[in-house]
Short mmCIF file of C-alpha atoms in Angstrom, two decimals:
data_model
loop_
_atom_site.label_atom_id
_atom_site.label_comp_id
_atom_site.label_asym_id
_atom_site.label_seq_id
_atom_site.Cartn_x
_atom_site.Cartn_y
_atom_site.Cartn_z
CA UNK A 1 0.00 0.00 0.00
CA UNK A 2 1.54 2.97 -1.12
CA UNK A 3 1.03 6.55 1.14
CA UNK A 4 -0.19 9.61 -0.84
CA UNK A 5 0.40 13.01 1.16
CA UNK A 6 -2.53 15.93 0.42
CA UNK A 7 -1.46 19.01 1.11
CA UNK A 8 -4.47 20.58 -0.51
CA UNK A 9 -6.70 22.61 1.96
CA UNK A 10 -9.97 21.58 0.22
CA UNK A 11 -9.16 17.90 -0.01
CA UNK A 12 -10.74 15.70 2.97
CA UNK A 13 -10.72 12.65 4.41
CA UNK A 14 -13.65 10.95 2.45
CA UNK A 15 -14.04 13.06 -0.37
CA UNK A 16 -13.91 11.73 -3.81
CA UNK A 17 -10.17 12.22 -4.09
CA UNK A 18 -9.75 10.25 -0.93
CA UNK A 19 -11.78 7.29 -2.58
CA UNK A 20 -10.04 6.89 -5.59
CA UNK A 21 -6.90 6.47 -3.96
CA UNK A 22 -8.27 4.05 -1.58
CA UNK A 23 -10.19 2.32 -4.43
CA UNK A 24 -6.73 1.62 -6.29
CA UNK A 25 -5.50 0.49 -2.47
CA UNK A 26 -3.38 3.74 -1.87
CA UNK A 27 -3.14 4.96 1.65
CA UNK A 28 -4.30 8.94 1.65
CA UNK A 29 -2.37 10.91 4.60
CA UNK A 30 -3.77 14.75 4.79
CA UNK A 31 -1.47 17.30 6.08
CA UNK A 32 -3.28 20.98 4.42
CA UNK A 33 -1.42 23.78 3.47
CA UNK A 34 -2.59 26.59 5.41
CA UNK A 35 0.38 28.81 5.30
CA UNK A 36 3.95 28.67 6.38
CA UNK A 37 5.03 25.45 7.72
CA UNK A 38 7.49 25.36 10.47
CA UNK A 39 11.58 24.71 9.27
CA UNK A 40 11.21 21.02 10.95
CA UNK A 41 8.02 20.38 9.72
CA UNK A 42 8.53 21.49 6.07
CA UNK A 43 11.81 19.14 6.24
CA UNK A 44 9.89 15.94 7.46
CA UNK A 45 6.68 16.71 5.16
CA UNK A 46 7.64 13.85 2.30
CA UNK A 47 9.39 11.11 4.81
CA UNK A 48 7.77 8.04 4.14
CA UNK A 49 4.99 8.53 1.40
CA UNK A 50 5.22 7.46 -2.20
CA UNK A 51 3.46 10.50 -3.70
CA UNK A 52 2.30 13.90 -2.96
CA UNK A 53 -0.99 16.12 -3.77
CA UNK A 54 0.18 19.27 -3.26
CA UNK A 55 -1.36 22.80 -2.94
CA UNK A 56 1.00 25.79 -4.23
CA UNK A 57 3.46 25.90 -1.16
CA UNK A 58 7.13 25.45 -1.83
CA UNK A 59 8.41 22.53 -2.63
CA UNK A 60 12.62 22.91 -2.54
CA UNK A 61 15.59 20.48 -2.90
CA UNK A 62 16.09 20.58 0.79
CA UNK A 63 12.89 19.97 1.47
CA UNK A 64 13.47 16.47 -1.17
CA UNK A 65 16.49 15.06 0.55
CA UNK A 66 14.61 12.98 3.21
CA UNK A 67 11.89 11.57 0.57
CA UNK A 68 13.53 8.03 -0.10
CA UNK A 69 10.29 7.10 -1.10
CA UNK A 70 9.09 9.64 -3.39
CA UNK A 71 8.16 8.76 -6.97
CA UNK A 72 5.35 11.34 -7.93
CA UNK A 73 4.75 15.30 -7.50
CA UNK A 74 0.94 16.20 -8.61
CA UNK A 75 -0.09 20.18 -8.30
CA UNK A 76 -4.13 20.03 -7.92
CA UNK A 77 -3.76 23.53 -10.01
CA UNK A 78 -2.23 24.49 -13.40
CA UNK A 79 0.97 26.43 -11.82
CA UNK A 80 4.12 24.69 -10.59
CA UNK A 81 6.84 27.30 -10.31
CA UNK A 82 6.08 26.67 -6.75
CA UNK A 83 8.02 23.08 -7.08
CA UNK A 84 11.72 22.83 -7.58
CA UNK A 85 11.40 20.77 -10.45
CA UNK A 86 15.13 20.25 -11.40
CA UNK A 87 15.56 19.28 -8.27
CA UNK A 88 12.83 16.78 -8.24
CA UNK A 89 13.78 15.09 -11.61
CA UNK A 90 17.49 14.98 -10.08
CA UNK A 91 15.87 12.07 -7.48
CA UNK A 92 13.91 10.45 -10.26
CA UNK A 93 10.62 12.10 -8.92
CA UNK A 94 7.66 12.85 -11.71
CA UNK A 95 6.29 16.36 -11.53
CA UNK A 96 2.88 16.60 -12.87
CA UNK A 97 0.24 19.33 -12.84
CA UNK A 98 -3.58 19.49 -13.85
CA UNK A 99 -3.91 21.58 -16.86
CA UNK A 100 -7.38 22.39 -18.37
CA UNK A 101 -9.49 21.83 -15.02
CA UNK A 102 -9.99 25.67 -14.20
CA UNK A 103 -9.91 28.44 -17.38
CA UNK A 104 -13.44 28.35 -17.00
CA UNK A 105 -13.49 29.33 -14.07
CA UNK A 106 -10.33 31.55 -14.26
CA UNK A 107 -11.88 33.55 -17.59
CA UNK A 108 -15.25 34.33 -15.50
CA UNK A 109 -12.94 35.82 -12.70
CA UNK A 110 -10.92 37.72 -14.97
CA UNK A 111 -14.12 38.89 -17.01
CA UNK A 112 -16.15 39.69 -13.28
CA UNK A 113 -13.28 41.95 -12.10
CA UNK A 114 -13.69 43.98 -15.69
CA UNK A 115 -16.86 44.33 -14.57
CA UNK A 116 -16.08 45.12 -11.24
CA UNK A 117 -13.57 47.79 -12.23
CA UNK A 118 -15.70 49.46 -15.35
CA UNK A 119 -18.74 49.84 -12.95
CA UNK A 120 -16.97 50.77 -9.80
CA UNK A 121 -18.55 48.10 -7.86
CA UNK A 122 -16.45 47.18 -4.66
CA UNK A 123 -16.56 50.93 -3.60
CA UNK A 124 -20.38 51.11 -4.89
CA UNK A 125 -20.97 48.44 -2.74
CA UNK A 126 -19.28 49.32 0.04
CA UNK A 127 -20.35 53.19 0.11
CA UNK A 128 -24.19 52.00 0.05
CA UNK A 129 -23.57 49.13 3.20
CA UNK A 130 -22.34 52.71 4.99
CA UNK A 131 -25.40 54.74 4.07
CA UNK A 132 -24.26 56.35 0.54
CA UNK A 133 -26.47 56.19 -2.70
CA UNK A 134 -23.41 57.19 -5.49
CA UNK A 135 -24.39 57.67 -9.02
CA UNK A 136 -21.19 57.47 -10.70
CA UNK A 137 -21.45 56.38 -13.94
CA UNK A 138 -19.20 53.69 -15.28
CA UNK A 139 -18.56 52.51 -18.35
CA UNK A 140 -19.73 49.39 -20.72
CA UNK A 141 -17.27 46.68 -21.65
CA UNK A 142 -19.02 46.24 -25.10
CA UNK A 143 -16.83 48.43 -27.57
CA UNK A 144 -13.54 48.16 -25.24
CA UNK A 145 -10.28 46.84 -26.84
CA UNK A 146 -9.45 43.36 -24.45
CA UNK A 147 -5.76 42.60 -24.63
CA UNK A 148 -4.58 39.15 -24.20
CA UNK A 149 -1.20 38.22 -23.05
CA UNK A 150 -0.79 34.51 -23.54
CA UNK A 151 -3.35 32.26 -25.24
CA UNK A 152 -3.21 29.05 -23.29
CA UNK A 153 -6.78 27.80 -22.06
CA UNK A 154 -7.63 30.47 -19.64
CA UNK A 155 -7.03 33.21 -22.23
CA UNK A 156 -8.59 31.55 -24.92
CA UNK A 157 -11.65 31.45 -22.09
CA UNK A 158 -11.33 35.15 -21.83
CA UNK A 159 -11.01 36.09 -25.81
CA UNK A 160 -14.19 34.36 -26.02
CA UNK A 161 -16.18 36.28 -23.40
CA UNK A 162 -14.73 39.19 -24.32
CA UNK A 163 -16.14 38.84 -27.99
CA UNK A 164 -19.14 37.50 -26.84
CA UNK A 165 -19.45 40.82 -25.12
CA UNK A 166 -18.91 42.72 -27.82
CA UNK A 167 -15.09 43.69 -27.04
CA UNK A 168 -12.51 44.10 -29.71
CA UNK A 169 -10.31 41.34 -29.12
CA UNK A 170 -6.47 41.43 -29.31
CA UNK A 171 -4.02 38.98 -28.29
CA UNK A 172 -0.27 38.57 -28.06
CA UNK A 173 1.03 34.80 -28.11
CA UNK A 174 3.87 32.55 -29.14
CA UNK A 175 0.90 30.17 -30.11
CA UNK A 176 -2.27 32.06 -32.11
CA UNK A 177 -4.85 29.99 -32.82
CA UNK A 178 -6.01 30.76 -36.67
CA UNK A 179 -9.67 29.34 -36.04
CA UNK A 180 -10.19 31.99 -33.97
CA UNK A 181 -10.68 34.63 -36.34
CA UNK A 182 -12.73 36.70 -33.51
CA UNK A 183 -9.04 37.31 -32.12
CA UNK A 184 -6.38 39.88 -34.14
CA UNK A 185 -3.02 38.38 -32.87
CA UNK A 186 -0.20 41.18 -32.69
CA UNK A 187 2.81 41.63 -30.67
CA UNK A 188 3.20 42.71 -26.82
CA UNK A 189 3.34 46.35 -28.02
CA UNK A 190 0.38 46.49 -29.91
CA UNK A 191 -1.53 45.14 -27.32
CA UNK A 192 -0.36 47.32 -24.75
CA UNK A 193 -0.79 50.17 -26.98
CA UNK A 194 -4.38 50.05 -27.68
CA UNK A 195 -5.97 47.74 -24.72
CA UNK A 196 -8.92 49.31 -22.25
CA UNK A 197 -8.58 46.10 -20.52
CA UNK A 198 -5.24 43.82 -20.31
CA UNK A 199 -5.57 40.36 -19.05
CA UNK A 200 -2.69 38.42 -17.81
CA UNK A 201 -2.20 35.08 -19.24
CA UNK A 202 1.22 34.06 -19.84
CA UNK A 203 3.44 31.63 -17.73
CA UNK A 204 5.57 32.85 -14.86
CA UNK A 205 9.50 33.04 -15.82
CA UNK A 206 11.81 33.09 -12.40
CA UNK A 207 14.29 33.89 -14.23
CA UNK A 208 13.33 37.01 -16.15
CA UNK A 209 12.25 40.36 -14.68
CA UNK A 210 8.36 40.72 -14.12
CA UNK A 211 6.51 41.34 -17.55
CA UNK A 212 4.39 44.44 -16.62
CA UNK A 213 7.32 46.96 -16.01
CA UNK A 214 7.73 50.36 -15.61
CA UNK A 215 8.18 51.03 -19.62
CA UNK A 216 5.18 48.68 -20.31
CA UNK A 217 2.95 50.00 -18.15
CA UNK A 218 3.76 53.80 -19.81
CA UNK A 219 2.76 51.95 -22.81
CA UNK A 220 -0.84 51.56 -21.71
CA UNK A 221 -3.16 54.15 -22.11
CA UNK A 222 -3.69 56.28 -18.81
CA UNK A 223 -7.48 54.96 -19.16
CA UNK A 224 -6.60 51.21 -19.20
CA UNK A 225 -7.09 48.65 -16.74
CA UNK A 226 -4.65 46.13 -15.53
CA UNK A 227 -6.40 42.58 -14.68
CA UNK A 228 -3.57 39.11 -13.26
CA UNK A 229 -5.47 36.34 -12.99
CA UNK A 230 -2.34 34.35 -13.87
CA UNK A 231 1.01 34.98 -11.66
CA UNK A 232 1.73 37.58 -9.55
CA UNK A 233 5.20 37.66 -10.32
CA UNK A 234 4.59 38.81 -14.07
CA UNK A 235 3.83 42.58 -12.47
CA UNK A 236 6.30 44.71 -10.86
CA UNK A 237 3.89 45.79 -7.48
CA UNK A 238 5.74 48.72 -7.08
CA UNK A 239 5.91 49.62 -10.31
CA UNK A 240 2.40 49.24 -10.79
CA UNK A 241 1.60 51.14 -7.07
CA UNK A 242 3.60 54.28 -8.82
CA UNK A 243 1.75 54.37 -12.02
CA UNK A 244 -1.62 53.78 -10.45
CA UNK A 245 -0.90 57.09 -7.94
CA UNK A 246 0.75 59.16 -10.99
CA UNK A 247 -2.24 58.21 -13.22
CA UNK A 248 -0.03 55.91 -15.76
CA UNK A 249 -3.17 53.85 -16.06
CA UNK A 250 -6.38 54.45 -14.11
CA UNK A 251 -6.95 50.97 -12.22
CA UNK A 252 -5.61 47.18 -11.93
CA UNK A 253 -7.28 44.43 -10.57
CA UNK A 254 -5.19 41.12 -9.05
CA UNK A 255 -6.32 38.16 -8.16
CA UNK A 256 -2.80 36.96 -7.56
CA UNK A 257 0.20 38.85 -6.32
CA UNK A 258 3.91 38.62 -5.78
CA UNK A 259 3.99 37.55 -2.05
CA UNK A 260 0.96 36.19 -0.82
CA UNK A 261 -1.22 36.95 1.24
CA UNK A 262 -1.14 40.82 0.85
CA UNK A 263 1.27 41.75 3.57
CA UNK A 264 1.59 44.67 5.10
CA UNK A 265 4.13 46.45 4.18
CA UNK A 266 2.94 46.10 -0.07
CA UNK A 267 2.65 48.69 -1.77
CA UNK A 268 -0.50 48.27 -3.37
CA UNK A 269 -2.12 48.30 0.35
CA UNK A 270 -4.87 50.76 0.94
CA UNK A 271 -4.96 52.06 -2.67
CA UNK A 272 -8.62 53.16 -4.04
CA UNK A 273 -7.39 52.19 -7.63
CA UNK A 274 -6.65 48.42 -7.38
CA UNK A 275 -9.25 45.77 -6.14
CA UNK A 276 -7.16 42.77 -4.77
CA UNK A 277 -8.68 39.54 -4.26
CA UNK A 278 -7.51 36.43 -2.79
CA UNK A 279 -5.78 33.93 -5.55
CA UNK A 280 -9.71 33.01 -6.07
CA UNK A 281 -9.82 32.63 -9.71
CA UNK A 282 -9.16 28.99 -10.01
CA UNK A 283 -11.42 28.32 -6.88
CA UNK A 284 -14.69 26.69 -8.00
CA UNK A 285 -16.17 23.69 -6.86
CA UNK A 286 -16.56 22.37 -10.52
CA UNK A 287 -12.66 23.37 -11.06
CA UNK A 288 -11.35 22.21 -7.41
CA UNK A 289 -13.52 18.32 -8.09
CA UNK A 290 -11.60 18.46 -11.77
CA UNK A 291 -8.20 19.51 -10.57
CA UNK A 292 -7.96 16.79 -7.53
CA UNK A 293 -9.63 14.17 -9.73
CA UNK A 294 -6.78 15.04 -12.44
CA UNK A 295 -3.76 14.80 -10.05
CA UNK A 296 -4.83 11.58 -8.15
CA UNK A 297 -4.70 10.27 -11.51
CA UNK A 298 -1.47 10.82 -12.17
CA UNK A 299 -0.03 10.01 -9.10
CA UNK A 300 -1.84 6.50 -9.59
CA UNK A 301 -0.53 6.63 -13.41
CA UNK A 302 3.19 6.93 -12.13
CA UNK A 303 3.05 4.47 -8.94
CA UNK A 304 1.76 1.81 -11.38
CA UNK A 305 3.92 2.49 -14.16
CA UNK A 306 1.98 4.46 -16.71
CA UNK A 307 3.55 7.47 -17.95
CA UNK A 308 0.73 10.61 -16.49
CA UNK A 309 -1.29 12.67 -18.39
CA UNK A 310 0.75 15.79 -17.74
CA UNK A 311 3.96 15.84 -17.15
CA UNK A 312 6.20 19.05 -16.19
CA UNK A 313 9.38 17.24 -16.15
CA UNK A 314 10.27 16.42 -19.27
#
């Protein structure tokens, strides 16, 4: 009987997750993420279990050495830049993820915080539970340029909203999709140049310097909108906090951010021009049941010898 660690917050003991490992006589062991693990802890985490179902906390090369019995790495979520894994495929360990199980639910977060932003709702909202009745207008997405960085699933989600809306769609990708002849694929300054609303899509590089920089972000028009539903490390916070005060652009709206959760001492803290939410986008229960389902299969896959479904590692 092998031992499967969970680390995912939502998965518990019983749940359909839980039963499929049992059901293929696997041994489930849950041990949520719920923030920062003590330095003891975090080393003992993988000591004796054969695979892990993992949340997005770190997973480094120290954190490996003890896990003699580790075959299999499975993020419940699309990202992975949370898991070190060179230093995973260095011990033989597979490092899968579960692509495809939330840019529905992703595109309808990035889409609802358009919305929130073009109609002023959060500080609507919240002036009325106080006692106002404001009247500002806002303004309709149908008409607005969309920009698109990246086209994997979650933007293609979003270009298709965003037409269905009425929005003039632009995209900028190493991978256009000619079918979609709703789209006008350009390059990165094009689509800076002439969005009302820019949506993050692209994939996270640790080793490059955040996307949305100073000079990119004085490429937008001082009416645009900002929107990271993807990784927080593709903006530059404090770049973004300066532009948002000096008027650069006129709002953003993250879903993700740099270091979470917001801490204190952030930039973007307190500031009327960018609505922060809490790394929800992916968070349905249609998306969370898809994503667990997807990485207890390929934990299973790997443990009995089947190459998985989607592998990061190679």
């Amino acid at each position: 009987m092998a031992r499967i660690l969970i680390t995912t917050d939502y998965r518990v003991p019983g749940d359909d997750v839980d039963r499929l490992l049992r059901d293929h006589g696997h041994e489930p062991v849950h041990c949520p993420y719920t923030g920062p693990r003590a330095p003891a802890d975090r080393q003992a985490l993988f000591e004796g279990v054969d695979g892990a179902i993992l949340a997005a906390e770190p997973v480094t090369a120290e954190m490996l050495t003890g896990a003699d019995r580790l075959k299999v790495l499975a993020r419940s979520g699309v990202g992975y830049d949370s898991v070190d894994v060179a230093a995973a495929a260095a011990r033989g360990i597979r490092v899968c993820n579960a692509p495809g199980t939330n840019h529905h639910s992703v595109a309808e977060m990035a889409v609802g915080l358009m919305i929130m932003t073009a109609r002023h709702l959060a500080s609507v909202t919240h002036a009325v539970r106080h006692g106002a009745w404001p009247r500002e207008p806002g303004r309709e997405l149908h008409g607005a340029v969309l920009g698109i960085v990246g086209y994997g699933p979650s933007g293609r989600a979003v270009a298709r909203i965003g037409a269905a809306l009425g929005m003039t769609v632009l995209a900028s990708t190493t991978h256009p999709d000619p079918e979609d002849d709703f789209v006008r694929f350009t390059d990165l300054d094009a689509v800076l140049a002439q969005a009302d609303y820019l949506s993050l899509h692209a994939r996270a590089d640790p080793a490059r310097p955040p996307l949305i920089d100073t000079a990119r972000l004085h490429a937008m028009k001082p009416t645009a909108v900002l929107v990271n539903t993807a990784r927080g490390s593709l903006v530059d916070e404090h770049a973004l906090a300066e532009a948002l005060r000096e008027g650069t652009i006129a709002a953003a709206a993250l879903d993700v951010l740099d270091h979470e959760p917001l801490s204190e001492h952030s930039p973007l803290r307190g500031m009327d021009k960018v609505l922060i939410t809490s790394h929800l986008a992916g968070q349905t229960v249609e998306a969370r049941a898809r994503a667990g389902l997807a990485a207890a299969h390929a934990v299973i896959d790997v443990l009995d010898g089947r190459e998985p479904a989607h592998p990061v590692d190679r």
